Tab-separated table of C-alpha atoms in Angstrom:
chain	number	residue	atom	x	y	z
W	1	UNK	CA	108.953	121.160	79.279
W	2	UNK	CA	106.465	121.946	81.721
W	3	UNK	CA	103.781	119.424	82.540
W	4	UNK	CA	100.199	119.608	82.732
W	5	UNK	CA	98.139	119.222	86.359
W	6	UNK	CA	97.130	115.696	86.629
W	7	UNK	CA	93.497	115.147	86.717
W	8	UNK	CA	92.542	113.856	89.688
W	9	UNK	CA	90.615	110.549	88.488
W	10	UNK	CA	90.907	108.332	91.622
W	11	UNK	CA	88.045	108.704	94.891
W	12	UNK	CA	91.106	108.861	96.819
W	13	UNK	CA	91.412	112.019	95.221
W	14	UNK	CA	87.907	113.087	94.976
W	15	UNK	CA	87.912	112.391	91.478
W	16	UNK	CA	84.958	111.123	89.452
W	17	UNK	CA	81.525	109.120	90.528
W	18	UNK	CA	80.208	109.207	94.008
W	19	UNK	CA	81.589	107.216	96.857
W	20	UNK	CA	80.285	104.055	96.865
W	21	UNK	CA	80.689	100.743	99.620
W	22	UNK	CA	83.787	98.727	98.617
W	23	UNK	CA	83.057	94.625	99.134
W	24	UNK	CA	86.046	92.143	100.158
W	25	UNK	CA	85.919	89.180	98.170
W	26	UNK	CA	84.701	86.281	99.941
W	27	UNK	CA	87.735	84.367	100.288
W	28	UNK	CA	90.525	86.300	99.023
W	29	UNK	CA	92.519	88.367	101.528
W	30	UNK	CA	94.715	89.814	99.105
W	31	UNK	CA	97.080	88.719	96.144
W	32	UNK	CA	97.035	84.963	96.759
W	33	UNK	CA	100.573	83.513	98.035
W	34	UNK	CA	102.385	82.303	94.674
W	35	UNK	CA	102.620	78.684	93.988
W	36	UNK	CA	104.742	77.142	90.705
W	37	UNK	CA	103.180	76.329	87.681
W	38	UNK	CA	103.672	73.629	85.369
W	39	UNK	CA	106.589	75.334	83.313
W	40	UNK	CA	106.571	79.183	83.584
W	41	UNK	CA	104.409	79.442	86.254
W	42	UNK	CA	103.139	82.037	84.447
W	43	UNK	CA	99.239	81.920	82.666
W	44	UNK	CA	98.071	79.509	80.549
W	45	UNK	CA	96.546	81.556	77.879
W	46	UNK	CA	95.841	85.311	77.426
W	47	UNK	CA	93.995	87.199	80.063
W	48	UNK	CA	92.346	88.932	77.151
W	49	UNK	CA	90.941	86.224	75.667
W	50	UNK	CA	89.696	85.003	79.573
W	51	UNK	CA	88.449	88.207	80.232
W	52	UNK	CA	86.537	88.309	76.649
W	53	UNK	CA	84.533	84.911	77.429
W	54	UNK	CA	83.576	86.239	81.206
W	55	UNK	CA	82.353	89.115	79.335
W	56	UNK	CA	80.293	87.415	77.308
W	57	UNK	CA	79.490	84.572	79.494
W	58	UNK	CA	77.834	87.233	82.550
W	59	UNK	CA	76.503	89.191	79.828
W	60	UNK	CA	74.913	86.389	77.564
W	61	UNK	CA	73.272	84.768	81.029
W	62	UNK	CA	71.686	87.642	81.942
W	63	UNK	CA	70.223	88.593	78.444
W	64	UNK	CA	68.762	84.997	78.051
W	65	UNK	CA	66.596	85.356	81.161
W	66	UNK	CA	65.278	88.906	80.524
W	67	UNK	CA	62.510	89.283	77.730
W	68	UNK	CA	62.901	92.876	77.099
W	69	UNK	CA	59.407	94.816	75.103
W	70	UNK	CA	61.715	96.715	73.094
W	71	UNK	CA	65.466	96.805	71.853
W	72	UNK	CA	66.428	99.866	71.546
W	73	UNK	CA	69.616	102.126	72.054
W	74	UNK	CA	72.590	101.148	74.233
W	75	UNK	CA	71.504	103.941	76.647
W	76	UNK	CA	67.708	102.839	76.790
W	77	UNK	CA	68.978	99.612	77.704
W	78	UNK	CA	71.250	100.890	80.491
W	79	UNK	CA	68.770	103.283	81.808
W	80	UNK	CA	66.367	100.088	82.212
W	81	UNK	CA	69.885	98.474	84.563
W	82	UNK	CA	70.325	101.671	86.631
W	83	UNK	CA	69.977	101.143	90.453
W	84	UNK	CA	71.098	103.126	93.333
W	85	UNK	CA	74.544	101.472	93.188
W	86	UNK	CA	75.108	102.547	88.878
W	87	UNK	CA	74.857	100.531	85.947
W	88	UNK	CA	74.088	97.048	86.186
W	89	UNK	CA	76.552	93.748	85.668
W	90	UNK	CA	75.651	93.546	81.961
W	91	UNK	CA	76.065	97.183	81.142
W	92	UNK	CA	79.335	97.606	83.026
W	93	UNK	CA	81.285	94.813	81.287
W	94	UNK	CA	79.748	95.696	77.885
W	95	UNK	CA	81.002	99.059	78.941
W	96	UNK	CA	84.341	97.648	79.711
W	97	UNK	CA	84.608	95.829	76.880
W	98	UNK	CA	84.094	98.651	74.355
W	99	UNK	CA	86.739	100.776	75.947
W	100	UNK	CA	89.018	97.870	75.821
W	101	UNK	CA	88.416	97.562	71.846
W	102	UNK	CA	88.488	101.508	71.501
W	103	UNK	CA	92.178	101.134	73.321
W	104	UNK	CA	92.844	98.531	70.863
W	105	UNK	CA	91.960	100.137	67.621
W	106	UNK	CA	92.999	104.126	68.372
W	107	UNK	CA	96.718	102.540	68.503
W	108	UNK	CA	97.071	103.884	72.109
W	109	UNK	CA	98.094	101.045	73.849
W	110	UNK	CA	100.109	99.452	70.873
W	111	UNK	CA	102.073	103.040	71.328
W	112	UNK	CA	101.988	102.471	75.431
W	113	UNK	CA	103.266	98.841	75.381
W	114	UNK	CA	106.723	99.803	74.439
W	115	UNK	CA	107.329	101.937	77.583
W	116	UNK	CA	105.451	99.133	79.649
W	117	UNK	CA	107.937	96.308	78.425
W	118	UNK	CA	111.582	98.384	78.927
W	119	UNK	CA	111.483	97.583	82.626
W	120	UNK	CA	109.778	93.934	83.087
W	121	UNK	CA	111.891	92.436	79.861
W	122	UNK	CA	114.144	90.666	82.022
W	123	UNK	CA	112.086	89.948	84.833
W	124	UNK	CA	108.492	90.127	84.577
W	125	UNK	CA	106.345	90.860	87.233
W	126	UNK	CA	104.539	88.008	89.247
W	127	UNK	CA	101.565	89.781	90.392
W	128	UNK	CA	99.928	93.329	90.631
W	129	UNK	CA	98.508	95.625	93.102
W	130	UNK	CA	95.838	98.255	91.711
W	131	UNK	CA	94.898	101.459	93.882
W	132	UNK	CA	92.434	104.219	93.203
W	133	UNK	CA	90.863	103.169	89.976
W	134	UNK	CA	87.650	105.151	90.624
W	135	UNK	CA	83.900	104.391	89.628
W	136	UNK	CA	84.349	102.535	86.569
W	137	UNK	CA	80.282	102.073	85.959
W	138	UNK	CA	79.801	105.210	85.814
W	139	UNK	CA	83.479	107.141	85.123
W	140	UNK	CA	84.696	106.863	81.527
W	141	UNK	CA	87.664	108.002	82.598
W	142	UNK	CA	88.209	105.365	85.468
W	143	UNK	CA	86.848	102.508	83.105
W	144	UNK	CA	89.672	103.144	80.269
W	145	UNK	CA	92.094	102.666	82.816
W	146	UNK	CA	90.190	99.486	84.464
W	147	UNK	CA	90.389	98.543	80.447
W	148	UNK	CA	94.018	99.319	80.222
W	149	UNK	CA	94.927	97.414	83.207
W	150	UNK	CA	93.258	93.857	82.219
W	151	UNK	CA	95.434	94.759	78.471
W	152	UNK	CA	98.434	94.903	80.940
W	153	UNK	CA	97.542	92.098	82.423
W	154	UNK	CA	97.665	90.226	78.765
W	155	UNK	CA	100.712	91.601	77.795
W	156	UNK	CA	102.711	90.660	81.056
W	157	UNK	CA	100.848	87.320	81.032
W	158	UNK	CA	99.941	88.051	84.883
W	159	UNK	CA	96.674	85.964	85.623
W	160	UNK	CA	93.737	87.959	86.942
W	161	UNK	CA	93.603	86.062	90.256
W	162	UNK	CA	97.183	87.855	91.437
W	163	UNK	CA	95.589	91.462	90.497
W	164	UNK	CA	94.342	92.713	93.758
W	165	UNK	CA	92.506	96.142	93.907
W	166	UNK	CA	91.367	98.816	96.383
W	167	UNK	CA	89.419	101.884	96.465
W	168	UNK	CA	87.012	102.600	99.544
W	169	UNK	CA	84.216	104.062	96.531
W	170	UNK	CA	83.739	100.931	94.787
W	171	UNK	CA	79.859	99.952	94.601
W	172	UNK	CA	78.612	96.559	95.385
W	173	UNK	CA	77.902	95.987	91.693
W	174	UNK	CA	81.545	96.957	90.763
W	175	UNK	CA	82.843	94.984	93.293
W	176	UNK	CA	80.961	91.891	91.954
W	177	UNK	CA	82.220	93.116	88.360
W	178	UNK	CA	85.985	92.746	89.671
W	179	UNK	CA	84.937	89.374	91.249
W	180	UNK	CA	83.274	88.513	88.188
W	181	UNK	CA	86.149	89.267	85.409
W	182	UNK	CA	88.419	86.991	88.054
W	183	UNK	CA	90.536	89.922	89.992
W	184	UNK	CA	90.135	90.042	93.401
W	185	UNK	CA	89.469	93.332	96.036
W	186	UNK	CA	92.148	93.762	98.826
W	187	UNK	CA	90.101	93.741	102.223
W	188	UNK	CA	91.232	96.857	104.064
W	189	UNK	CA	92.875	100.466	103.285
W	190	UNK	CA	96.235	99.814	103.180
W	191	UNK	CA	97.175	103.728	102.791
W	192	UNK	CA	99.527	102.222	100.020
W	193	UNK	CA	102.056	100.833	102.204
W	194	UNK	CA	101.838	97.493	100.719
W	195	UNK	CA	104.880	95.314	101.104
W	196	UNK	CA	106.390	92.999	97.981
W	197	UNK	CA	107.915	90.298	100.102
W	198	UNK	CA	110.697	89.974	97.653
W	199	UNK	CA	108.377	89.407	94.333
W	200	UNK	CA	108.454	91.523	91.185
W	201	UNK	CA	105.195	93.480	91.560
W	202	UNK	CA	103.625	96.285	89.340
W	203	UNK	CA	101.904	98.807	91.051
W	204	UNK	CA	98.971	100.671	89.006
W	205	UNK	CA	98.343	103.652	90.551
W	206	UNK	CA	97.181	106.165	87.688
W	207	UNK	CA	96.217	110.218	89.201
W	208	UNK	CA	96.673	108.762	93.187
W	209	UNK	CA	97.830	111.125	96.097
W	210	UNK	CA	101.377	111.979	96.403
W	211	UNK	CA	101.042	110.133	99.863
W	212	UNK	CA	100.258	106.890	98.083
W	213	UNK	CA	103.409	106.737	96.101
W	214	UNK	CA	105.018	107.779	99.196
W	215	UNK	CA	103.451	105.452	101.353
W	216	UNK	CA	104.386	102.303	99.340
W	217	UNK	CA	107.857	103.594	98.528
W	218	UNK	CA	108.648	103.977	102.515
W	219	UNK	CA	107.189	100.657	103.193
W	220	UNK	CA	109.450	99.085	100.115
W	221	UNK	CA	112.675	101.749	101.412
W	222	UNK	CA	115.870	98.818	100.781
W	223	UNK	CA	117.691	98.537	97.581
W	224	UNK	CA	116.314	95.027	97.095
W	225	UNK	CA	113.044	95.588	97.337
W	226	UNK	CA	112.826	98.906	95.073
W	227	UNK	CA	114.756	96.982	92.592
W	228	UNK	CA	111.637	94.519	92.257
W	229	UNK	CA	108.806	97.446	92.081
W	230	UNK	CA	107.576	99.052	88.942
W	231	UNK	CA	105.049	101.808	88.987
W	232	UNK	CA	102.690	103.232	86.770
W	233	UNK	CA	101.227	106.224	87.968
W	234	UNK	CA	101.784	110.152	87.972
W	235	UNK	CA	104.834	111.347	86.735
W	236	UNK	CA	107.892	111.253	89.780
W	237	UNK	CA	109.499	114.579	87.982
W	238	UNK	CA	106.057	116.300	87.222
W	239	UNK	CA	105.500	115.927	91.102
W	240	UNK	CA	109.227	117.269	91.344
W	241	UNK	CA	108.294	120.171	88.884
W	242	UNK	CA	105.013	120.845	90.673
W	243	UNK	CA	105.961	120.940	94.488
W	244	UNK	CA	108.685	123.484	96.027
W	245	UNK	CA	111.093	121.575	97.058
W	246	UNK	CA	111.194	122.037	100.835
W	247	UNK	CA	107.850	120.982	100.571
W	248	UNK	CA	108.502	117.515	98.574
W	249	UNK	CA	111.477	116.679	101.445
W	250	UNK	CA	109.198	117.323	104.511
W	251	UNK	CA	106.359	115.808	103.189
W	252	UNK	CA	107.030	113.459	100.976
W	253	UNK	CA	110.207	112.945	101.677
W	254	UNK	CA	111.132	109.114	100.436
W	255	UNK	CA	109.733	110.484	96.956
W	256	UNK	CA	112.329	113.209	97.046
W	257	UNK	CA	115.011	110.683	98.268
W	258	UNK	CA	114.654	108.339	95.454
W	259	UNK	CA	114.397	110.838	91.743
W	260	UNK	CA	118.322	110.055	91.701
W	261	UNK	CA	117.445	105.946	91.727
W	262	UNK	CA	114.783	106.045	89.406
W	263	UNK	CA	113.619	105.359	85.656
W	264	UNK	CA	111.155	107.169	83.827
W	265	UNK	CA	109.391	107.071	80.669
W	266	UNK	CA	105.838	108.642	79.885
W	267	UNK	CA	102.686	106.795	78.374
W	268	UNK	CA	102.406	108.507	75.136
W	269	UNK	CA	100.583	111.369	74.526
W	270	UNK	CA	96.713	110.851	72.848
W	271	UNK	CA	94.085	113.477	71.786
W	272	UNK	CA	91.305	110.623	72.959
W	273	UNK	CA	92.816	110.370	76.497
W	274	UNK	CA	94.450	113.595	77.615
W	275	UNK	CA	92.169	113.369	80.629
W	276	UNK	CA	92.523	109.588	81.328
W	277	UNK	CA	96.331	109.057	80.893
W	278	UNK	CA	97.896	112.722	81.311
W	279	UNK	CA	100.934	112.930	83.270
W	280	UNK	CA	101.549	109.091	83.167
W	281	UNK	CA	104.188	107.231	83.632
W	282	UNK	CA	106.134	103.811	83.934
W	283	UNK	CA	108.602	103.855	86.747
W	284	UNK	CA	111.226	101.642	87.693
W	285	UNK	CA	114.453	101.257	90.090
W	286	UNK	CA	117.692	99.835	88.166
W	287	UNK	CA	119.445	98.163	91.436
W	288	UNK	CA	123.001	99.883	90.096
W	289	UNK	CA	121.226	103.541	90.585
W	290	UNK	CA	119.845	102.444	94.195
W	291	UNK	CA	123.066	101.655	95.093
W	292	UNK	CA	124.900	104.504	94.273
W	293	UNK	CA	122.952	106.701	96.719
W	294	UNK	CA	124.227	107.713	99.828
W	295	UNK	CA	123.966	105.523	102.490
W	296	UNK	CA	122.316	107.683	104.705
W	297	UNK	CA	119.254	107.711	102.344
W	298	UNK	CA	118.526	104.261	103.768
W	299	UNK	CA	119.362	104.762	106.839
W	300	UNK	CA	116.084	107.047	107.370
W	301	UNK	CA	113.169	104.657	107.647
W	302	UNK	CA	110.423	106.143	109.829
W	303	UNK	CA	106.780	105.754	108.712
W	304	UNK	CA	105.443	108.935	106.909
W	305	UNK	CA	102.376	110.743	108.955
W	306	UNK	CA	101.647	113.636	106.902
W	307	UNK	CA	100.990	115.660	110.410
W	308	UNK	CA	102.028	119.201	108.458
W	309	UNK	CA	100.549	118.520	105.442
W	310	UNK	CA	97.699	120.845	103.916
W	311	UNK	CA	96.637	118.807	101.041
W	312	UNK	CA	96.952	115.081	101.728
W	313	UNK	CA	94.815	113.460	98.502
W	314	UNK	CA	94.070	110.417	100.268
W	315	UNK	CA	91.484	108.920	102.532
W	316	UNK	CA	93.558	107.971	105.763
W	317	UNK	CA	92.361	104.244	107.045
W	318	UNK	CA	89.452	104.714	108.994
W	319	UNK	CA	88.004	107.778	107.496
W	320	UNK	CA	86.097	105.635	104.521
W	321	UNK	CA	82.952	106.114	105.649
W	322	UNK	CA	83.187	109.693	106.093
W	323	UNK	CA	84.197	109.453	102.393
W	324	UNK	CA	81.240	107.743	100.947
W	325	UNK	CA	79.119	110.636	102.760
């Protein structure tokens, strides 16, 4: 069956909210190098229930020290925290926190967290890399997937502090939001050619540029490595549907090399988020299908530049600031 176009919901793509100035955060350079934990190295409690009391914490703190004349409705209130860089702290994580809930109770991501388990059961993954995500103080659509991601987070029991995110429109005050709820910013554009190292990592990468996926499978292109990467981002067939097929192999070639290696299985379908979650999907590479390719498939490793291509749906490193303009 055919699939829908997938909304373009990331900056990268020119998606929703305005370009905004992305903020490193002091002291993190990236996911922080992995060190053992006392027994499962893995978190100590739910990220949910972390993320919860930061909510409430930032949010409480700020309320205490602002008498306000009147209390009125949730969008006086906001309209009152408006600046030039969106919604203020408090209203963005109060934001956040009622998409979470609405996740919670319209059974969507009970129905999602099936797919999201069938490739991490055996191994889970030890950290995550988010691109893309859009302006989540202002984008509904980019905040339910900011909200999915910290549920993901929970479920996989990955603590916030080995999340790292980029997307050159982040605002100041979203920035400090990310810093705030304990996930930390990437520093520089990576183009999505971010390396694993040899550690199970997600990548969530929902409505990005073909490139992207491209980009970080080329810079991941061994049987090992694919083996320990699972993505969750636009559908690898729908982007096999959608493109002729001469133009997938010049341009995006390492996506075209792998469909024979990969798993797939779709988010579910919602009436709530056909715009926020269309054309989803969980992917993952089974090391038995990577090997059975050809070996001439690996043998091809040279970096992707995209010199040919018409639409590219990425902002090249660089080009940021002509972005935010």
């Amino acid at each position: 069956m055919a699939r829908g176009r997938a909304r373009r919901g990331g900056p990268w793509l020119r998606g929703c909210g305005g370009p905004g100035m992305l903020r490193a955060v002091p002291g993190c350079s990236g996911i922080p190098p992995l060190a053992p934990a006392a027994g499962s190295g893995r978190a100590p409690g739910p990220v949910t229930a972390h993320v919860t009391a930061r909510m409430a914490a930032l949010a409480g703190g700020r309320r205490a020290g602002r008498a306000r004349r009147r209390r009125g409705k949730k969008e006086e209130d906001d309209e009152e925290e408006e600046g030039e860089g969106g919604p203020g702290m408090e209203a963005v994580l109060r934001r956040l926190r009622e998409a979470r809930d609405d996740l919670l109770s319209s059974g969507f991501w009970a129905a999602s967290a099936g797919a999201v388990r069938a490739p991490l059961s055996s191994e889970p993954p030890a950290r995550c890399v988010c691109y893309g995500l859009g302006r989540f103080g202002r984008c509904p659509i980019a905040r339910y997937q900011l909200a999915f991601l910290l549920l993901l987070l929970d479920e996989l029991r990955v603590p916030p502090a080995r999340c790292a995110l980029f997307d050159p429109a982040f605002s100041a005050r979203e920035a400090e939001a990310l810093r705030a709820l304990g996930l930390c910013l990437l520093p520089e554009n990576e183009e999505g050619k971010h390396g694993i190292e040899g550690v199970t990592t997600l990548f969530y990468m929902v409505h990005c540029g073909k490139a992207l996926y491209n980009n970080l499978l080329w810079s991941n292109w061994s049987p090992a490595a694919l083996s320990k990467l699972v993505i969750i981002g636009n559908s690898f067939r729908g982007i096999e549907e959608r493109l002729l097929s001469r133009i997938l192999e010049r341009d995006y070639s390492y996506i075209a090399k792998v469909l024979k290696g990969v798993e797939e299985v779709a988010l579910p379908s919602h009436p709530r988020y056909l715009d926020t979650f269309n054309d989803t999907s969980v992917h993952w590479f089974p090391l038995d299908k990577l090997q059975e390719l050809s070996p001439e498939v690996w043998d091809f490793v040279e970096e992707p530049m995209y010199q040919d291509c018409e639409d590219l749906e990425i902002i090249r490193k660089g080009e940021e600031a002509t972005a935010k303009s």
